[in-house]
Tab-separated table of C-alpha atoms and ligand atoms in Angstrom:
chain	number	residue	atom	x	y	z
A	1	MET	CA	-12.758	-138.156	166.202
A	2	VAL	CA	-12.319	-137.353	169.888
A	3	SER	CA	-10.378	-134.142	170.502
A	4	VAL	CA	-8.238	-132.919	173.316
A	5	CYS	CA	-6.570	-129.545	173.943
A	6	PHE	CA	-4.042	-129.169	176.779
A	7	VAL	CA	-3.809	-125.537	178.158
A	8	CYS	CA	-1.132	-123.749	180.251
A	9	LEU	CA	-0.125	-120.093	180.419
A	10	GLY	CA	2.607	-119.728	177.773
A	11	ASN	CA	2.111	-122.906	175.687
A	12	ILE	CA	5.805	-123.446	175.691
A	13	CYS	CA	6.487	-125.643	178.665
A	14	ARG	CA	3.665	-127.640	180.244
A	15	SER	CA	0.905	-127.971	177.577
A	16	PRO	CA	3.272	-128.864	174.674
A	17	THR	CA	4.813	-131.443	177.032
A	18	ALA	CA	1.363	-132.913	177.886
A	19	GLU	CA	0.505	-132.909	174.143
A	20	GLY	CA	3.807	-134.795	173.306
A	21	VAL	CA	3.216	-137.261	176.190
A	22	PHE	CA	-0.356	-137.958	175.193
A	23	ARG	CA	0.542	-138.236	171.546
A	24	SER	CA	3.097	-140.936	172.319
A	25	LEU	CA	0.625	-142.871	174.468
A	26	VAL	CA	-2.138	-142.608	171.807
A	27	ARG	CA	0.354	-143.812	169.224
A	28	GLU	CA	1.388	-146.698	171.315
A	29	ALA	CA	-2.258	-147.580	171.511
A	30	GLY	CA	-2.757	-147.383	167.777
A	31	LEU	CA	-5.422	-144.655	168.182
A	32	GLU	CA	-3.754	-141.733	166.431
A	33	GLY	CA	-6.490	-141.800	163.740
A	34	ALA	CA	-9.186	-141.579	166.458
A	35	ILE	CA	-7.899	-138.801	168.762
A	36	ARG	CA	-6.944	-135.388	167.746
A	37	ILE	CA	-4.491	-133.578	170.056
A	38	ASP	CA	-3.503	-129.889	170.429
A	39	SER	CA	-2.366	-127.412	173.006
A	40	ALA	CA	-2.682	-123.674	173.672
A	41	GLY	CA	-1.819	-121.014	176.268
A	42	THR	CA	-4.184	-118.664	178.058
A	43	GLY	CA	-1.641	-115.892	177.368
A	44	GLY	CA	-0.304	-114.929	173.968
A	45	TYR	CA	3.165	-113.782	174.958
A	46	HIS	CA	4.968	-116.618	173.334
A	47	ALA	CA	2.680	-117.078	170.404
A	48	GLY	CA	4.529	-118.533	167.388
A	49	GLU	CA	7.543	-119.730	169.481
A	50	PRO	CA	8.604	-123.398	169.685
A	51	PRO	CA	8.509	-125.159	173.015
A	52	ASP	CA	11.163	-124.159	175.656
A	53	GLU	CA	14.369	-126.111	175.070
A	54	ARG	CA	14.381	-127.436	178.647
A	55	ALA	CA	10.970	-128.951	178.034
A	56	ARG	CA	12.129	-130.518	174.725
A	57	LYS	CA	15.221	-132.002	176.304
A	58	ALA	CA	13.462	-133.396	179.404
A	59	ALA	CA	11.045	-135.077	177.015
A	60	ALA	CA	13.759	-136.331	174.625
A	61	ARG	CA	15.391	-138.071	177.582
A	62	ARG	CA	12.277	-140.163	177.840
A	63	GLY	CA	12.040	-140.739	174.063
A	64	ILE	CA	9.103	-138.179	173.797
A	65	VAL	CA	8.863	-135.570	171.067
A	66	VAL	CA	7.768	-132.077	172.203
A	67	ASP	CA	7.156	-129.755	169.210
A	68	GLY	CA	4.772	-127.374	167.568
A	69	ARG	CA	4.351	-123.635	167.915
A	70	ALA	CA	2.661	-121.764	170.747
A	71	ARG	CA	-0.763	-120.189	170.127
A	72	LYS	CA	-3.215	-118.467	172.348
A	73	PHE	CA	-6.371	-120.397	173.396
A	74	ARG	CA	-9.645	-118.985	171.827
A	75	ALA	CA	-13.138	-119.055	173.241
A	76	SER	CA	-14.170	-120.860	170.024
A	77	ASP	CA	-11.854	-123.738	170.986
A	78	PHE	CA	-14.554	-124.793	173.427
A	79	SER	CA	-16.668	-125.709	170.472
A	80	GLU	CA	-13.808	-127.446	168.618
A	81	PHE	CA	-12.616	-129.759	171.417
A	82	ASP	CA	-14.231	-132.418	173.528
A	83	TYR	CA	-11.761	-132.053	176.366
A	84	VAL	CA	-9.975	-128.823	177.434
A	85	LEU	CA	-7.443	-129.717	180.215
A	86	ALA	CA	-5.818	-127.042	182.329
A	87	MET	CA	-2.527	-127.447	184.076
A	88	ASP	CA	-3.213	-125.414	187.177
A	89	ALA	CA	-5.989	-123.536	189.033
A	90	SER	CA	-5.015	-120.235	187.498
A	91	ASN	CA	-5.320	-121.616	183.979
A	92	LEU	CA	-8.618	-123.181	184.908
A	93	ALA	CA	-9.952	-119.846	186.273
A	94	ASP	CA	-8.934	-118.047	183.093
A	95	LEU	CA	-10.538	-120.713	180.969
A	96	LYS	CA	-13.682	-120.622	182.947
A	97	ALA	CA	-13.950	-116.797	182.328
A	98	LEU	CA	-14.089	-117.716	178.577
A	99	TYR	CA	-16.406	-120.650	178.844
A	100	SER	CA	-20.035	-120.234	177.905
A	101	ALA	CA	-22.842	-122.542	178.878
A	102	GLY	CA	-23.690	-125.206	176.312
A	103	ALA	CA	-20.107	-125.411	174.958
A	104	ARG	CA	-19.025	-128.802	173.609
A	105	ALA	CA	-15.916	-129.187	175.726
A	106	ARG	CA	-15.575	-130.764	179.158
A	107	LEU	CA	-13.232	-128.387	181.099
A	108	SER	CA	-11.075	-129.690	183.996
A	109	LEU	CA	-7.718	-129.963	185.483
A	110	LEU	CA	-5.472	-132.536	183.648
A	111	ARG	CA	-4.398	-134.192	186.875
A	112	ALA	CA	-8.076	-134.868	187.773
A	113	PHE	CA	-7.457	-137.926	185.523
A	114	ASP	CA	-4.604	-139.163	187.768
A	115	ALA	CA	-6.331	-141.447	190.277
A	116	THR	CA	-3.162	-141.266	192.489
A	117	ALA	CA	-3.143	-137.503	192.844
A	118	PRO	CA	-5.516	-135.275	194.861
A	119	GLU	CA	-8.414	-133.995	192.893
A	120	ASP	CA	-7.164	-130.405	192.836
A	121	ALA	CA	-3.509	-131.336	191.892
A	122	ALA	CA	-1.726	-129.018	189.529
A	123	VAL	CA	1.146	-129.421	187.036
A	124	PRO	CA	3.241	-126.638	188.586
A	125	ASP	CA	4.931	-124.014	186.303
A	126	PRO	CA	8.558	-125.060	185.803
A	127	TYR	CA	9.543	-121.923	183.825
A	128	TYR	CA	11.434	-120.102	186.569
A	129	GLY	CA	12.933	-123.151	188.232
A	130	GLY	CA	15.619	-125.802	187.535
A	131	ASP	CA	15.653	-128.842	185.245
A	132	ASP	CA	14.100	-131.118	187.865
A	133	GLY	CA	10.879	-129.198	187.509
A	134	PHE	CA	10.713	-130.195	183.858
A	135	ASP	CA	11.266	-133.895	184.736
A	136	ASP	CA	8.501	-133.593	187.295
A	137	VAL	CA	6.137	-132.206	184.582
A	138	ILE	CA	6.878	-135.305	182.412
A	139	ASP	CA	6.059	-137.656	185.358
A	140	GLN	CA	2.838	-135.825	186.205
A	141	CYS	CA	1.759	-135.630	182.583
A	142	LEU	CA	2.467	-139.375	182.039
A	143	ARG	CA	0.385	-140.463	185.023
A	144	ALA	CA	-2.453	-138.077	184.138
A	145	CYS	CA	-2.405	-138.893	180.475
A	146	ARG	CA	-2.593	-142.577	181.095
A	147	GLY	CA	-5.807	-141.992	183.047
A	148	LEU	CA	-7.149	-139.649	180.470
A	149	LEU	CA	-6.561	-142.183	177.642
A	150	GLU	CA	-8.236	-144.956	179.789
A	151	HIS	CA	-11.198	-142.607	180.427
A	152	ILE	CA	-11.510	-141.637	176.712
A	153	ARG	CA	-11.307	-145.342	175.584
A	154	GLN	CA	-14.216	-146.249	177.965
A	155	GLU	CA	-16.309	-143.152	177.369
A	156	HIS	CA	-15.997	-143.300	173.504
A	157	GLY	CA	-15.722	-147.066	173.030
A	158	LEU	CA	-12.202	-146.966	171.581
B	201	4NP	P1	3.979	-122.734	180.483
B	201	4NP	O1	5.182	-121.946	181.350
B	201	4NP	O2	2.762	-121.961	180.989
B	201	4NP	O3	4.039	-124.068	181.119
B	201	4NP	O4	4.306	-122.694	179.078
B	201	4NP	C1	5.426	-120.588	181.229
B	201	4NP	C2	6.058	-120.034	180.103
B	201	4NP	C3	6.313	-118.689	180.076
B	201	4NP	C4	5.969	-117.901	181.162
B	201	4NP	C5	5.255	-118.433	182.198
B	201	4NP	C6	5.071	-119.813	182.279
B	201	4NP	N1	6.195	-116.515	181.062
B	201	4NP	O5	5.897	-115.828	182.078
B	201	4NP	O6	6.702	-116.014	180.141
């Protein structure tokens, strides 16, 4: 089983959206038995909460389900997952501070898997903005998650 954990700050907007987008692509590819998918936040402020309603609605408009409950990322997740994917540079820096050498996970920005985006591109935080920010998150996640799935299929022979 290949495992992927998407990480943002609150685990109520971007990372549950990335999780829902990737889950739908993985299901379309018939690989749901081969890839385990989760998400978490570097902060625990929203732990136990469902995803932000704006994120759920933006996803529902594209036929994508965003659900689950927020949880805080743990250092031990680096030994549970093969890929830990951060939404922005701040999430990545917070994760690097928890990362220890020899951990199982490959740690990078999610959009590093989008060949059409600059290498350091972020999925910007939509929390304090309008609804279009949530639509942009879906588009960015779709492009990056397609690249991620392609990478995983090649790397793991799926
Ligand atoms: P997320 O968005 O990191 O994409 O889940 C945020 C959610 C909540 C807050 C910030 C960002 N907050 O400050 O409460």
